[in-house]
């Protein structure tokens, strides 16, 4: 009841402020009039009565103020007054307002954009019902590095482990969908039946996989993502139970996943089919014992990753006779278990943390800058404050007014910042490297808005309150009143100097980070990929027919290659099963034939290539000769890379050595040549062990192959003609992943380039902000010392001396800031070591460069006010006194 | 010459207002006048504190108010006790009595 009355009465006096105010006026006036009238009625003259009343009861003004300040609505009113006053001030100083709002906008906008990008990966749990219970499980190679799991190992873990509710193995699957318009390659996964049980999500329509179908020769069934279902079938729910054509086979559609379902493990996927490996593990030779599967598992409630890891390690260390293991899947290095969330963000994490750190620095710089601007203005307003205090304004009231102004400025900055963030998020998504998980969930959503609002409030309070503290502690307001008309400098200059030092320091850290990345990129561009990427166009061709024989596959590729070679403008063309820097990672164990022990095998990239591959890619043949033109499966040949030759043959002449590649039960390959090393994974990767064979001498026919074409120039122009040539052989085969080789070289560095672009942008903004800050301080000090400088000039100080005097002041601040900043950068660069290549994190060239750049920028910022100081007309100053 | 303090004892203004209004509705100056008369000038109430207190008590539901003509036919805001206000007066008066007697006993006691 009482609260209700509080609310309604308060609201009434807020809404009808004029009436409410008039009522207070009337009531007070009536009170005083009555009092006076009474005195008059006792015979006192009117004037005397009025004076007596005033003496006894105080002024009407005072009484009105007392009554007005009652109730919550009075607080609202005074805040509104503060806001209006603040607005008026901001409008009166458009230059100041623009600089401050843009500065805050840049800071808040960048921070919000980066926060939006890192939030799904760093701060959010996986979008599954039991996010913490889902673990990623991998085998380990001899170095302890993660290695894909074999199906045999997976089966043994499923049967022997007690910690998991469900385990599932899966591998990428890119089927070609036909029958709905143009053939289209889908991103999918082949999974073992428990996959969706592990993630804890069931299809929204239809049903999930049946474990009895997960066997060789089991029925072809598929589950689709909501998005793909909408796109291919327009959301038609009668598709459940019907068939669709994938890789030329009819797949029955089992179910549709819910719209919000996101496939996170490894690559995004929109279609899922069953793995259908043979759980009886008939022999060590089949695909069941190849290291190519990912495994995820959901632990039982109450069991954590460590306990589950302990369980699996126990199994790894304790082989049992019922479950024989081949040497290459012996698990003797143990099993690697970590939360899926960590596994997914492992590659992107250093990048994201570096970005988050950088943008925090930028935000701090922006905040410092605005604080500094407000401080400059606050000092100028010290006179005003003192006058207001003298007229009876309470100190908390003045403090509140300044903080209100800070918040107002921050709110404007935050609004501008959201606009910046909107563009920023767009830019981040379009530049994002493929390693960045969950790119689809990077949006400017409610969480981002909340973040921006929080940052805005924080910045506003800091920017509003710091000047107050500095002004109040730098001399009390009474002294301010005395000073209001004087031109002396106060202790606040020290505070402002400190702020500038902080700004320059922070900017140095950012510039050093950007500089180190820039140098890394330069170093990388000097690294040779081991091939000549110029004027090359590449594309992956996919043999989409299901279950056809190897000869048909070989025939199709041989004929396609011949057709492409006929094209005008084509210098040479070749085929390969995997392409350097394309993201393909196809590895097999290579071991010497005389080695009885299987353990001695070295992992190497395996390429099934047409014999002219080396000539087309310009990979130098260092020794021996290229691969044979015709296949002789009884006595196959292999070409090895220099690095493989070095480690596999103990210094013996590699030519003529006989090795097994992959399956030791097949005839050994004879080494016929050695070629230069090629970067397969990325430019900064060390591993380049490679074994090249011809398709006819490999034990299966690779269905997907890259066509690499060297052209006479303008490679991209030839793309449609090359596609036509392939389709002239068979028009049903999709051509995908078309690129120029130069693009691939650039793209393989996209994560580092992404970091570089973002850091460069932040560093440049930081430098500009620092320069603005320094300009503000020097200009402010020139303004305040206008009088002093005029007097000096009148006393004969030369223009040069005055210039030098002002510039020295700016340069000392800068130098101190740079020194502190570079020391901090040397420490902070630790976080970005994994992004660097070929440069030390304390690279002297970078650090000296940063110092010079900042000196130059701040030099300009001090020169302008210094010039103004030197131009002060002494006569003018003295007259003003 | 010693100046006598004329401020109302802290916390008793509300009680005094309730008591003054218990007989008949009064306007602001009327309340002040009655307090001054009955206390024989010991207490003086200035309009700032009085009108603020009236506003607060009205919001708390202890008082009602309306604009009326005075006997001298001027317009003034008259305050009147509500039922709640009357109950509050009883409670507070009793409380004050109890406490005043206690203070009296304490001052008379041999320390």
Coordinates of C-alpha atoms in Angstrom, one line a residue, chain A residues 1-2 5-7 9-11 13 20 23-24 26-38 42 55-59 62-64 66-68 70-73, chain B residues 27-33 36-37 44-63 65 67 70-72 74-79 84:
Chain A
X1 CA 0.0 0.0 0.0
X2 CA 2.6 2.4 1.1
X5 CA 1.4 5.5 -2.7
X6 CA 5.2 6.2 -2.9
X7 CA 5.1 5.3 -6.6
X9 CA 2.6 10.3 -5.7
X10 CA 6.2 10.4 -6.9
X11 CA 5.1 9.7 -10.5
X13 CA 4.9 15.0 -9.2
X20 CA 3.6 20.0 -8.2
X23 CA 1.8 23.6 -5.1
X24 CA 5.0 23.8 -3.1
X26 CA 1.8 28.2 -2.9
X27 CA 2.0 26.3 0.3
X28 CA 5.3 27.9 1.4
X29 CA 4.0 31.3 0.4
X30 CA 0.8 30.8 2.3
X31 CA 2.7 29.7 5.4
X32 CA 4.8 32.8 5.5
X33 CA 1.9 35.1 4.6
X34 CA -0.2 33.7 7.4
X35 CA 2.7 34.3 9.8
X36 CA 3.2 37.8 8.6
X37 CA -0.5 38.5 8.6
X38 CA -0.7 37.5 12.2
X42 CA -1.1 42.6 16.2
X55 CA 14.3 36.0 10.5
X56 CA 12.3 33.5 12.4
X57 CA 11.4 31.0 9.6
X58 CA 14.1 31.5 6.9
X59 CA 13.5 32.4 3.3
X62 CA 15.2 27.7 1.4
X63 CA 12.0 26.2 2.5
X64 CA 11.1 25.3 -1.1
X66 CA 13.9 21.6 1.5
X67 CA 10.5 20.4 0.4
X68 CA 11.6 19.8 -3.2
X70 CA 12.0 15.1 -0.6
X71 CA 11.2 11.7 -2.2
X72 CA 12.7 9.5 -4.8
X73 CA 11.4 11.6 -7.6
Chain B
X27 CA -3.0 24.0 7.5
X28 CA 0.8 24.3 7.7
X29 CA 1.1 27.5 9.6
X30 CA -1.8 26.5 11.9
X31 CA 0.2 23.5 13.0
X32 CA 3.3 25.6 13.7
X33 CA 1.3 28.1 15.6
X36 CA 4.5 27.3 19.5
X37 CA 1.5 28.3 21.5
X44 CA 9.6 26.5 16.8
X45 CA 9.0 24.7 13.5
X46 CA 10.2 26.2 10.3
X47 CA 8.2 25.6 7.1
X48 CA 11.0 23.6 5.3
X49 CA 11.0 20.8 7.9
X50 CA 7.3 21.0 8.5
X51 CA 6.1 20.8 4.9
X52 CA 8.6 18.0 4.2
X53 CA 7.4 16.1 7.2
X54 CA 3.8 16.6 6.1
X55 CA 4.6 15.3 2.6
X56 CA 6.4 12.3 4.0
X57 CA 3.5 11.5 6.4
X58 CA 1.0 11.9 3.7
X59 CA 2.9 9.4 1.6
X60 CA 3.0 7.0 4.5
X61 CA -0.8 7.2 4.6
X62 CA -1.0 8.9 8.0
X63 CA -2.5 12.1 6.6
X65 CA -4.9 16.8 2.6
X67 CA -7.0 22.8 -0.5
X70 CA -9.3 29.7 5.5
X71 CA -11.5 31.7 7.7
X72 CA -9.8 34.7 6.2
X74 CA -7.3 32.6 1.6
X75 CA -6.5 29.3 0.0
X76 CA -4.5 26.9 2.1
X77 CA -3.8 23.2 2.2
X78 CA -5.5 21.5 5.2
X79 CA -4.2 18.3 6.7
X84 CA -3.9 4.9 10.2

